[in-house]
């Protein structure tokens, strides 16, 4: 039996989960790297001082400087450059800022790539009914070449089960969806060959609508199914009656 649409939903959820698992660690690593770089830049150039035991060794004899002959003010020594004004520290700050900027740009680039890949996956795997309902040429589908003849008894049982589902399900939308899914399963079980590029819906239209005079009913039922399941249509009893009429026309064609 055909189970392609539930598996497609599972693949879509798995693709979303993989994208989230890739994006979150990348953002966390980038944020941690940026915090470390800013902390290093704020701390500045490390200063090292000699310990009490690392100073120059004292000689055995102390040298007493000669007393100045006349009192004079000590010579003025030029002020030393503060560490904040050091050119080396400035260069290091620029280098760290450049590294942080490069890390942010790299994170933005890879994050954008992941986002685009995620959006492309959503667009590729979007539900069929969110697109415009394809206008299927019933005459072309009926006249298509078949590899094998479908089993008529299987098709008749599937149509009867779809009619019973339409009548017994309390919610009109659920009954329409379940009836069409039952037809897809019956078409798959009938033994006819399915084309490599055929979707389950196209295959069902070709197999169920092969009899004279019922192709239009099959296409109408497919359009109603797609609008209810994927297009957000809130089915009512009128839609249930339309689907039931289509199924009865299909049943009459397969007698």
Coordinates of N, CA and C in Angstrom, one line a residue:
X1 N 0.8 -1.2 0.0 CA 0.0 0.0 0.0 C 0.9 1.2 0.0
X2 N 0.3 2.3 -0.5 CA 1.1 3.6 -0.6 C 1.1 4.3 0.7
X3 N 2.3 4.6 1.1 CA 2.5 5.4 2.4 C 3.5 6.5 2.1
X4 N 3.5 7.0 0.9 CA 4.5 8.0 0.5 C 4.4 9.4 1.2
X5 N 3.1 9.8 1.5 CA 2.9 11.1 2.1 C 3.3 11.1 3.5
X6 N 3.0 10.1 4.4 CA 3.5 10.2 5.8 C 5.0 10.1 5.8
X7 N 5.6 9.3 4.9 CA 7.1 9.3 4.9 C 7.7 10.6 4.5
X8 N 7.0 11.3 3.6 CA 7.5 12.7 3.2 C 7.5 13.6 4.4
X9 N 6.4 13.5 5.2 CA 6.3 14.4 6.4 C 7.4 14.1 7.4
X10 N 7.7 12.8 7.5 CA 8.8 12.4 8.4 C 10.2 12.9 8.0
X11 N 10.4 12.9 6.6 CA 11.7 13.4 6.1 C 11.8 14.9 6.3
X12 N 10.6 15.6 6.2 CA 10.7 17.0 6.4 C 11.0 17.4 7.9
X13 N 10.4 16.6 8.8 CA 10.8 16.8 10.2 C 12.2 16.5 10.5
X14 N 12.8 15.5 9.9 CA 14.2 15.1 10.1 C 15.1 16.2 9.5
X15 N 14.7 16.8 8.4 CA 15.6 17.9 7.8 C 15.6 19.1 8.7
X16 N 14.4 19.4 9.2 CA 14.3 20.6 10.1 C 15.2 20.3 11.4
X17 N 15.1 19.1 11.9 CA 15.9 18.8 13.1 C 17.4 18.9 12.9
X18 N 17.8 18.4 11.7 CA 19.3 18.4 11.4 C 19.7 19.8 11.2
X19 N 18.9 20.7 10.6 CA 19.3 22.1 10.4 C 19.4 22.8 11.8
X20 N 18.5 22.6 12.7 CA 18.6 23.2 14.0 C 19.8 22.7 14.8
X21 N 20.1 21.4 14.6 CA 21.2 20.8 15.3 C 22.6 21.4 14.8
X22 N 22.6 21.8 13.5 CA 23.8 22.4 13.0 C 23.9 23.8 13.3
X23 N 22.8 24.5 13.4 CA 22.8 26.0 13.5 C 23.1 26.4 15.0
X24 N 22.6 25.7 16.0 CA 22.7 26.1 17.4 C 24.2 25.9 17.8
X25 N 24.9 24.8 17.6 CA 26.3 24.8 18.0 C 27.1 25.8 17.4
X26 N 26.9 26.1 16.1 CA 27.7 27.2 15.4 C 27.5 28.5 16.1
X27 N 26.3 28.9 16.4 CA 26.0 30.1 17.1 C 26.7 30.2 18.5
X28 N 26.6 29.0 19.2 CA 27.2 29.0 20.5 C 28.8 29.1 20.5
X29 N 29.4 28.4 19.5 CA 30.9 28.5 19.4 C 31.3 29.9 19.0
X30 N 30.5 30.6 18.1 CA 30.9 31.9 17.7 C 30.7 32.9 18.8
X31 N 29.7 32.8 19.6 CA 29.5 33.7 20.8 C 30.6 33.5 21.8
X32 N 31.0 32.2 22.1 CA 32.0 32.0 23.0 C 33.4 32.6 22.5
X33 N 33.6 32.4 21.2 CA 34.9 33.0 20.7 C 34.9 34.5 20.8
X34 N 33.8 35.1 20.5 CA 33.7 36.6 20.5 C 33.9 37.1 22.0
X35 N 33.3 36.4 23.0 CA 33.5 36.8 24.4 C 34.9 36.7 24.8
X36 N 35.6 35.6 24.4 CA 37.0 35.4 24.8 C 37.9 36.5 24.1
X37 N 37.6 36.8 22.9 CA 38.4 37.8 22.2 C 38.2 39.2 22.8
X38 N 37.0 39.6 23.1 CA 36.8 40.9 23.8 C 37.4 40.9 25.2
X39 N 37.4 39.8 25.9 CA 38.0 39.8 27.2 C 39.5 40.0 27.1
X40 N 40.1 39.3 26.1 CA 41.6 39.5 26.0 C 41.9 40.9 25.6
X41 N 41.1 41.5 24.7 CA 41.3 42.9 24.2 C 41.2 43.9 25.4
X42 N 40.2 43.6 26.3 CA 40.0 44.5 27.4 C 41.1 44.4 28.4
X43 N 41.7 43.2 28.6 CA 42.7 43.1 29.6 C 44.0 43.8 29.2
X44 N 44.3 43.8 28.0 CA 45.5 44.5 27.5 C 46.7 43.7 27.6
X45 N 47.9 44.3 27.3 CA 49.1 43.6 27.3 C 49.6 43.1 28.7
X46 N 49.9 41.9 28.9 CA 50.3 41.4 30.2 C 51.6 42.0 30.6
X47 N 51.7 42.4 31.9 CA 53.0 43.0 32.5 C 53.6 42.0 33.4
X48 N 54.9 41.9 33.3 CA 55.7 40.9 34.1 C 56.7 41.7 34.9
X49 N 56.8 41.4 36.2 CA 57.8 42.0 37.1 C 58.6 41.0 37.8
X50 N 59.8 41.4 38.1 CA 60.8 40.5 38.7 C 60.4 40.3 40.2
X51 N 60.5 39.1 40.7 CA 60.3 38.8 42.1 C 61.4 39.3 43.0
X52 N 61.2 39.2 44.3 CA 62.2 39.6 45.2 C 63.5 38.9 45.1
X53 N 63.4 37.6 44.6 CA 64.7 36.8 44.5 C 65.3 36.9 43.2
X54 N 64.6 37.6 42.2 CA 65.1 37.6 40.8 C 65.8 38.8 40.5
X55 N 66.0 39.8 41.4 CA 66.7 41.0 41.1 C 68.2 40.8 41.0
X56 N 68.9 41.8 40.6 CA 70.3 41.7 40.5 C 71.0 41.4 41.8
X57 N 72.0 40.5 41.8 CA 72.7 40.2 43.1 C 73.5 41.3 43.6
X58 N 73.4 41.5 44.9 CA 74.1 42.6 45.6 C 75.6 42.2 45.7
X59 N 76.5 43.1 45.5 CA 77.9 42.9 45.7 C 78.2 42.9 47.2
X60 N 79.4 42.3 47.4 CA 79.8 42.2 48.9 C 80.1 43.6 49.5
X61 N 80.5 44.5 48.6 CA 80.8 45.8 49.1 C 79.9 46.8 48.6
X62 N 79.3 47.6 49.4 CA 78.4 48.7 49.0 C 79.2 49.9 48.5
X63 N 78.9 50.4 47.4 CA 79.5 51.6 46.9 C 78.8 52.8 47.3
X64 N 79.4 53.7 48.0 CA 78.8 54.9 48.5 C 79.0 56.0 47.5
X65 N 78.0 56.5 46.9 CA 78.2 57.6 45.9 C 78.8 58.8 46.6
X66 N 79.6 59.5 45.9 CA 80.2 60.7 46.5 C 79.1 61.8 46.7
X67 N 79.3 62.5 47.7 CA 78.3 63.6 48.1 C 78.4 64.7 47.1
X68 N 77.3 65.2 46.7 CA 77.4 66.3 45.7 C 78.1 67.5 46.3
X69 N 78.8 68.2 45.5 CA 79.6 69.3 45.9 C 78.7 70.5 46.2
X70 N 77.6 70.6 45.4 CA 76.7 71.7 45.7 C 75.3 71.3 45.4
X71 N 74.4 71.8 46.2 CA 73.0 71.4 46.1 C 72.5 72.0 44.8
X72 N 71.9 71.1 44.0 CA 71.2 71.5 42.8 C 70.0 70.6 42.6
X73 N 69.0 71.0 41.9 CA 67.8 70.2 41.7 C 68.1 69.0 40.8
X74 N 67.5 67.9 41.1 CA 67.8 66.7 40.3 C 67.3 66.9 38.9
X75 N 68.1 66.3 37.9 CA 67.7 66.5 36.5 C 66.3 65.9 36.3
X76 N 65.6 66.6 35.4 CA 64.2 66.2 35.0 C 64.3 65.0 34.0
X77 N 63.7 64.0 34.4 CA 63.6 62.8 33.5 C 62.4 62.8 32.7
X78 N 62.5 62.5 31.4 CA 61.3 62.5 30.5 C 60.3 61.5 31.0
X79 N 59.0 61.8 31.0 CA 58.0 60.8 31.5 C 58.0 59.6 30.5
X80 N 57.9 58.5 31.2 CA 57.8 57.2 30.4 C 56.4 57.1 29.8
X81 N 56.4 56.5 28.6 CA 55.1 56.3 28.0 C 54.3 55.3 28.8
X82 N 53.0 55.6 29.0 CA 52.1 54.7 29.7 C 51.8 53.5 28.8
X83 N 51.6 52.4 29.4 CA 51.3 51.2 28.6 C 50.1 51.4 27.7
X84 N 49.1 52.3 28.1 CA 48.0 52.5 27.2 C 48.4 53.1 25.9
X85 N 49.5 53.9 25.9 CA 49.9 54.6 24.7 C 50.9 53.8 23.9
X86 N 51.1 52.6 24.2 CA 52.2 51.8 23.5 C 51.7 51.5 22.1
X87 N 52.5 51.7 21.1 CA 52.1 51.3 19.7 C 51.8 49.8 19.6
X88 N 52.6 49.0 20.3 CA 52.4 47.6 20.3 C 51.1 47.1 20.8
X89 N 50.6 47.8 21.9 CA 49.3 47.5 22.4 C 48.2 47.9 21.4
X90 N 48.4 49.0 20.8 CA 47.4 49.5 19.8 C 47.3 48.5 18.6
X91 N 48.5 48.0 18.2 CA 48.5 47.0 17.1 C 47.8 45.7 17.5
X92 N 48.1 45.3 18.7 CA 47.4 44.1 19.2 C 45.9 44.2 19.3
X93 N 45.5 45.4 19.7 CA 44.0 45.7 19.8 C 43.4 45.6 18.4
X94 N 44.1 46.2 17.4 CA 43.5 46.1 16.0 C 43.5 44.7 15.5
X95 N 44.5 43.9 15.8 CA 44.5 42.5 15.4 C 43.4 41.7 16.0
X96 N 43.2 41.9 17.3 CA 42.1 41.2 18.0 C 40.7 41.6 17.5
X97 N 40.6 42.9 17.2 CA 39.3 43.4 16.6 C 39.1 42.8 15.3
X98 N 40.1 42.7 14.5 CA 40.0 42.1 13.1 C 39.6 40.6 13.2
X99 N 40.2 39.9 14.2 CA 39.9 38.5 14.4 C 38.4 38.3 14.8
X100 N 37.9 39.2 15.7 CA 36.5 39.1 16.1 C 35.6 39.4 15.0
X101 N 36.0 40.4 14.2 CA 35.1 40.8 13.0 C 35.1 39.6 12.0
X102 N 36.3 39.0 11.8 CA 36.3 37.8 10.9 C 35.5 36.7 11.4
X103 N 35.5 36.4 12.7 CA 34.7 35.3 13.3 C 33.2 35.6 13.1
X104 N 32.8 36.9 13.4 CA 31.4 37.2 13.2 C 31.0 37.1 11.8
X105 N 31.8 37.5 10.8 CA 31.4 37.4 9.4 C 31.4 35.9 9.0
X106 N 32.3 35.1 9.5 CA 32.2 33.7 9.2 C 31.0 33.0 9.7
X107 N 30.6 33.4 11.0 CA 29.4 32.8 11.6 C 28.2 33.3 10.8
X108 N 28.2 34.5 10.4 CA 27.0 35.0 9.6 C 26.9 34.3 8.2
X109 N 28.1 34.1 7.6 CA 28.1 33.4 6.3 C 27.6 32.0 6.4
X110 N 28.1 31.2 7.4 CA 27.7 29.8 7.5 C 26.2 29.8 8.0
X111 N 25.9 30.7 8.9 CA 24.5 30.7 9.4 C 23.5 31.0 8.2
X112 N 23.9 31.9 7.3 CA 23.1 32.2 6.2 C 23.0 31.0 5.2
X113 N 24.1 30.3 5.1 CA 24.0 29.1 4.2 C 23.1 28.1 4.8
X114 N 23.2 27.9 6.1 CA 22.3 26.9 6.7 C 20.8 27.3 6.6
X115 N 20.6 28.6 6.8 CA 19.2 29.1 6.6 C 18.7 28.9 5.2
X116 N 19.5 29.2 4.2 CA 19.1 29.1 2.8 C 18.8 27.6 2.5
X117 N 19.7 26.7 3.0 CA 19.5 25.3 2.8 C 18.2 24.8 3.4
X118 N 17.9 25.3 4.6 CA 16.7 24.9 5.3 C 15.5 25.4 4.6
X119 N 15.5 26.7 4.1 CA 14.4 27.2 3.3 C 14.2 26.5 2.0
X120 N 15.3 26.1 1.3 CA 15.2 25.3 0.1 C 14.6 24.0 0.3
X121 N 14.9 23.4 1.5 CA 14.3 22.1 1.8 C 12.8 22.2 2.1
X122 N 12.4 23.3 2.7 CA 11.0 23.5 3.0 C 10.3 23.7 1.6
X123 N 10.9 24.4 0.7 CA 10.2 24.7 -0.6 C 10.2 23.4 -1.4
X124 N 11.2 22.6 -1.4 CA 11.2 21.4 -2.2 C 10.2 20.4 -1.6
X125 N 10.1 20.3 -0.3 CA 9.2 19.3 0.3 C 7.8 19.9 0.7
X126 N 7.5 21.0 0.1 CA 6.2 21.6 0.5 C 5.0 20.7 0.0
X127 N 3.9 20.7 0.7 CA 2.8 19.8 0.4 C 2.3 20.2 -1.0
X128 N 1.9 19.1 -1.7 CA 1.4 19.3 -3.1 C 0.3 20.2 -3.2
X129 N -0.7 20.2 -2.2 CA -1.9 21.0 -2.4 C -1.7 22.5 -2.1
X130 N -0.5 22.9 -1.6 CA -0.2 24.3 -1.4 C 0.1 25.0 -2.7
X131 N 0.4 24.2 -3.7 CA 0.6 24.8 -5.0 C -0.8 24.8 -5.7
X132 N -0.9 25.4 -6.8 CA -2.1 25.4 -7.6 C -2.5 24.0 -7.9
X133 N -3.7 23.7 -7.8 CA -4.2 22.3 -8.1 C -4.0 22.1 -9.6
X134 N -3.2 21.1 -10.0 CA -2.9 20.8 -11.4 C -4.1 20.4 -12.1
X135 N -4.3 21.0 -13.3 CA -5.4 20.6 -14.1 C -5.0 19.4 -15.0
X136 N -5.5 18.2 -14.6 CA -5.1 17.0 -15.2 C -6.0 16.8 -16.4
X137 N -5.4 16.5 -17.5 CA -6.1 16.2 -18.8 C -6.6 14.7 -18.7
X138 N -7.9 14.6 -18.5 CA -8.4 13.2 -18.2 C -8.2 12.4 -19.5
X139 N -8.4 12.9 -20.7 CA -8.3 12.1 -21.9 C -6.9 11.6 -22.1
X140 N -5.9 12.4 -21.8 CA -4.5 11.9 -21.9 C -4.2 10.8 -20.9
X141 N -4.7 11.0 -19.7 CA -4.5 10.0 -18.6 C -5.1 8.6 -19.0
X142 N -6.4 8.7 -19.5 CA -7.1 7.5 -19.8 C -6.4 6.8 -21.0
X143 N -5.8 7.5 -21.9 CA -5.2 6.9 -23.1 C -3.7 6.5 -22.9
X144 N -3.2 6.7 -21.7 CA -1.8 6.4 -21.4 C -1.5 4.9 -21.5
X145 N -0.3 4.6 -22.0 CA 0.0 3.2 -22.2 C 0.3 2.6 -20.8
X146 N -0.2 1.3 -20.6 CA 0.0 0.6 -19.3 C 0.8 -0.6 -19.5
X147 N 1.6 -0.8 -18.5 CA 2.5 -2.0 -18.5 C 1.7 -3.3 -18.1
X148 N 0.7 -3.1 -17.3 CA -0.1 -4.3 -16.8 C -1.5 -3.8 -16.5
X149 N -2.5 -4.7 -16.7 CA -3.9 -4.4 -16.4 C -4.1 -4.5 -14.9
X150 N -4.8 -3.6 -14.3 CA -5.1 -3.6 -12.9 C -6.1 -4.7 -12.6
X151 N -6.1 -5.2 -11.4 CA -7.1 -6.2 -11.0 C -8.4 -5.5 -10.7
X152 N -9.4 -5.9 -11.5 CA -10.7 -5.2 -11.4 C -11.4 -5.5 -10.0
X153 N -11.3 -6.6 -9.5 CA -11.9 -6.9 -8.2 C -11.3 -6.1 -7.1
X154 N -10.0 -5.9 -7.1 CA -9.4 -5.0 -6.1 C -9.8 -3.6 -6.2
X155 N -10.0 -3.1 -7.4 CA -10.4 -1.7 -7.6 C -11.9 -1.6 -7.1
X156 N -12.7 -2.6 -7.4 CA -14.1 -2.5 -7.0 C -14.2 -2.5 -5.5
X157 N -13.4 -3.3 -4.8 CA -13.4 -3.3 -3.3 C -13.0 -2.0 -2.8
X158 N -12.0 -1.4 -3.4 CA -11.5 -0.1 -2.9 C -12.5 1.0 -3.0
X159 N -13.2 1.0 -4.2 CA -14.3 2.0 -4.4 C -15.4 1.8 -3.3
X160 N -15.8 0.6 -3.1 CA -16.9 0.3 -2.1 C -16.4 0.7 -0.7
X161 N -15.2 0.5 -0.4 CA -14.7 0.9 0.9 C -14.6 2.4 1.1
X162 N -14.3 3.1 0.0 CA -14.2 4.5 0.0 C -15.6 5.1 0.2
X163 N -16.6 4.5 -0.5 CA -18.0 5.0 -0.3 C -18.5 4.8 1.2
X164 N -18.1 3.6 1.7 CA -18.5 3.4 3.1 C -17.8 4.4 4.1
X165 N -16.6 4.7 3.8 CA -15.9 5.7 4.6 C -16.5 7.1 4.5
X166 N -16.9 7.5 3.3 CA -17.5 8.8 3.1 C -18.8 8.9 3.9
X167 N -19.6 7.8 4.0 CA -20.9 7.8 4.7 C -20.7 7.7 6.2
X168 N -19.7 7.0 6.7 CA -19.6 6.7 8.1 C -18.8 7.7 8.9
X169 N -17.8 8.3 8.3 CA -16.9 9.2 9.1 C -17.8 10.4 9.5
X170 N -17.7 10.8 10.8 CA -18.5 12.0 11.2 C -18.1 13.3 10.6
X171 N -16.8 13.5 10.5 CA -16.2 14.8 10.0 C -16.1 14.7 8.4
X172 N -16.7 15.7 7.7 CA -16.6 15.6 6.2 C -15.2 15.6 5.7
X173 N -14.3 16.5 6.3 CA -13.0 16.5 5.8 C -12.2 15.2 6.0
X174 N -12.4 14.6 7.2 CA -11.7 13.3 7.4 C -12.2 12.2 6.5
X175 N -13.5 12.3 6.2 CA -14.1 11.2 5.3 C -13.5 11.4 3.9
X176 N -13.4 12.6 3.4 CA -12.9 12.8 2.1 C -11.4 12.4 2.0
X177 N -10.6 12.8 3.0 CA -9.2 12.4 2.9 C -9.0 10.9 3.0
X178 N -9.8 10.2 3.9 CA -9.7 8.8 4.1 C -10.1 8.0 2.8
X179 N -11.2 8.6 2.2 CA -11.7 7.9 1.0 C -10.6 7.9 -0.2
X180 N -10.0 9.1 -0.3 CA -9.0 9.2 -1.4 C -7.8 8.3 -1.1
X181 N -7.3 8.3 0.1 CA -6.2 7.5 0.5 C -6.5 6.0 0.3
X182 N -7.7 5.6 0.6 CA -8.1 4.2 0.3 C -8.1 3.9 -1.2
X183 N -8.5 4.9 -2.1 CA -8.4 4.7 -3.5 C -6.9 4.5 -3.9
X184 N -6.0 5.3 -3.4 CA -4.6 5.2 -3.7 C -4.1 3.8 -3.3
X185 N -4.5 3.3 -2.2 CA -4.0 2.0 -1.7 C -4.6 0.9 -2.6
X186 N -5.8 1.1 -3.1 CA -6.4 0.1 -4.0 C -5.7 0.1 -5.3
X187 N -5.4 1.3 -5.8 CA -4.7 1.4 -7.1 C -3.3 0.7 -7.0
X188 N -2.6 0.9 -5.9 CA -1.3 0.3 -5.7 C -1.4 -1.2 -5.6
X189 N -2.5 -1.7 -5.0 CA -2.7 -3.2 -4.8 C -3.2 -3.9 -6.0
X190 N -3.7 -3.1 -7.0 CA -4.3 -3.7 -8.2 C -3.3 -4.3 -9.1
X191 N -2.0 -4.1 -8.9 CA -1.0 -4.8 -9.7 C -0.5 -4.0 -11.0
X192 N -1.0 -2.9 -11.2 CA -0.6 -2.1 -12.4 C 0.7 -1.4 -12.2
X193 N 1.5 -1.2 -13.2 CA 2.8 -0.6 -13.1 C 2.7 0.9 -12.8
X194 N 3.5 1.4 -11.9 CA 3.5 2.8 -11.6 C 4.7 3.4 -12.3
X195 N 4.5 4.6 -13.0 CA 5.7 5.2 -13.6 C 6.7 5.7 -12.6
X196 N 7.9 5.9 -13.1 CA 9.0 6.3 -12.2 C 8.8 7.7 -11.7
X197 N 8.2 8.6 -12.5 CA 8.0 10.0 -12.2 C 6.6 10.3 -11.7
X198 N 5.8 9.3 -11.6 CA 4.4 9.5 -11.2 C 4.3 9.6 -9.6
X199 N 3.5 10.6 -9.2 CA 3.1 10.7 -7.8 C 2.0 9.7 -7.5
X200 N 1.8 9.4 -6.2 CA 0.6 8.5 -5.9 C -0.7 9.0 -6.4
X201 N -0.9 10.3 -6.4 CA -2.2 10.9 -6.9 C -2.3 10.7 -8.4
X202 N -1.2 11.0 -9.1 CA -1.3 10.8 -10.6 C -1.5 9.4 -11.0
X203 N -0.8 8.5 -10.2 CA -1.0 7.1 -10.5 C -2.4 6.6 -10.3
X204 N -3.0 7.1 -9.2 CA -4.4 6.7 -8.8 C -5.4 7.3 -9.9
X205 N -5.2 8.5 -10.4 CA -6.0 9.0 -11.4 C -5.9 8.2 -12.7
X206 N -4.7 7.8 -13.0 CA -4.6 7.0 -14.3 C -5.2 5.6 -14.1
X207 N -5.1 5.0 -13.0 CA -5.6 3.6 -12.8 C -7.1 3.6 -12.6
X208 N -7.6 4.4 -11.6 CA -9.0 4.5 -11.3 C -9.8 5.1 -12.5
X209 N -9.2 6.1 -13.1 CA -10.0 6.8 -14.2 C -9.8 6.3 -15.6
X210 N -9.4 5.0 -15.7 CA -9.1 4.4 -17.0 C -10.4 4.0 -17.7
X211 N -11.5 3.9 -17.0 CA -12.8 3.5 -17.6 C -13.4 4.7 -18.2
X212 N -14.2 4.4 -19.2 CA -14.9 5.5 -20.0 C -15.9 6.3 -19.2
X213 N -15.8 7.6 -19.2 CA -16.8 8.4 -18.6 C -16.6 8.7 -17.1
X214 N -15.6 8.3 -16.5 CA -15.4 8.5 -15.0 C -14.1 9.3 -14.7
X215 N -13.3 9.6 -15.7 CA -12.1 10.4 -15.5 C -12.4 11.7 -14.8
X216 N -13.4 12.4 -15.3 CA -13.7 13.7 -14.7 C -14.1 13.6 -13.2
X217 N -14.8 12.5 -12.8 CA -15.2 12.3 -11.4 C -13.9 12.1 -10.6
X218 N -13.0 11.3 -11.1 CA -11.7 11.1 -10.4 C -10.9 12.3 -10.2
X219 N -10.8 13.2 -11.2 CA -10.1 14.4 -11.1 C -10.8 15.4 -10.1
X220 N -12.1 15.4 -10.2 CA -12.8 16.3 -9.2 C -12.6 15.8 -7.8
X221 N -12.6 14.5 -7.6 CA -12.4 14.0 -6.2 C -11.0 14.3 -5.7
X222 N -10.0 14.2 -6.6 CA -8.6 14.5 -6.3 C -8.5 16.0 -5.9
X223 N -9.1 16.9 -6.7 CA -9.0 18.3 -6.4 C -9.6 18.6 -5.0
X224 N -10.7 18.0 -4.7 CA -11.4 18.2 -3.4 C -10.5 17.7 -2.3
X225 N -9.9 16.5 -2.5 CA -9.0 15.9 -1.5 C -7.8 16.8 -1.2
X226 N -7.2 17.4 -2.3 CA -6.0 18.2 -2.1 C -6.4 19.5 -1.4
X227 N -7.5 20.1 -1.7 CA -7.9 21.3 -1.1 C -8.2 21.1 0.4
X228 N -8.8 20.0 0.8 CA -9.1 19.7 2.2 C -7.8 19.4 3.0
X229 N -7.0 18.5 2.4 CA -5.8 18.0 3.2 C -4.7 19.0 3.2
X230 N -4.4 19.7 2.1 CA -3.3 20.6 2.1 C -3.6 22.0 1.9
X231 N -4.7 22.3 1.4 CA -5.1 23.7 1.1 C -5.8 24.5 2.2
X232 N -6.1 23.8 3.3 CA -6.7 24.5 4.5 C -8.2 24.6 4.3
X233 N -8.8 23.9 3.4 CA -10.3 24.1 3.2 C -11.0 23.4 4.3
X234 N -12.0 24.0 4.9 CA -12.9 23.5 5.9 C -14.1 22.8 5.2
X235 N -14.0 21.5 5.0 CA -15.0 20.8 4.3 C -16.3 20.8 5.1
X236 N -17.4 20.8 4.3 CA -18.8 20.8 4.9 C -19.5 19.6 4.3
X237 N -20.8 19.5 4.6 CA -21.6 18.4 4.1 C -21.8 18.5 2.6
X238 N -21.8 19.7 2.1 CA -21.8 19.8 0.6 C -20.7 19.2 -0.1
X239 N -19.5 19.4 0.5 CA -18.3 18.7 0.0 C -18.4 17.2 0.1
X240 N -18.9 16.8 1.3 CA -19.1 15.3 1.4 C -20.0 14.8 0.3
X241 N -21.1 15.5 0.1 CA -22.0 15.1 -1.0 C -21.4 15.0 -2.4
X242 N -20.5 16.0 -2.6 CA -19.8 16.1 -3.9 C -18.9 14.9 -4.1
X243 N -18.1 14.6 -3.0 CA -17.2 13.4 -3.0 C -18.0 12.1 -3.2
X244 N -19.1 12.0 -2.5 CA -19.9 10.8 -2.6 C -20.5 10.6 -4.0
X245 N -20.9 11.7 -4.6 CA -21.4 11.6 -6.0 C -20.3 11.2 -6.9
X246 N -19.1 11.7 -6.8 CA -18.0 11.3 -7.6 C -17.7 9.8 -7.4
X247 N -17.7 9.3 -6.2 CA -17.4 7.9 -6.0 C -18.5 7.0 -6.6
X248 N -19.7 7.5 -6.5 CA -20.8 6.6 -7.1 C -20.7 6.6 -8.6
X249 N -20.3 7.7 -9.2 CA -20.0 7.7 -10.6 C -18.8 6.8 -11.0
X250 N -17.8 6.8 -10.2 CA -16.7 5.9 -10.4 C -17.1 4.4 -10.2
X251 N -17.9 4.2 -9.2 CA -18.4 2.8 -9.0 C -19.2 2.3 -10.2
X252 N -20.0 3.2 -10.7 CA -20.8 2.8 -11.9 C -20.0 2.4 -13.1
X253 N -18.9 3.2 -13.2 CA -18.0 2.9 -14.4 C -17.2 1.6 -14.2
X254 N -17.0 1.1 -13.0 CA -16.3 -0.1 -12.8 C -17.2 -1.4 -12.7
X255 N -18.5 -1.2 -12.9 CA -19.3 -2.4 -12.8 C -19.2 -3.2 -14.1

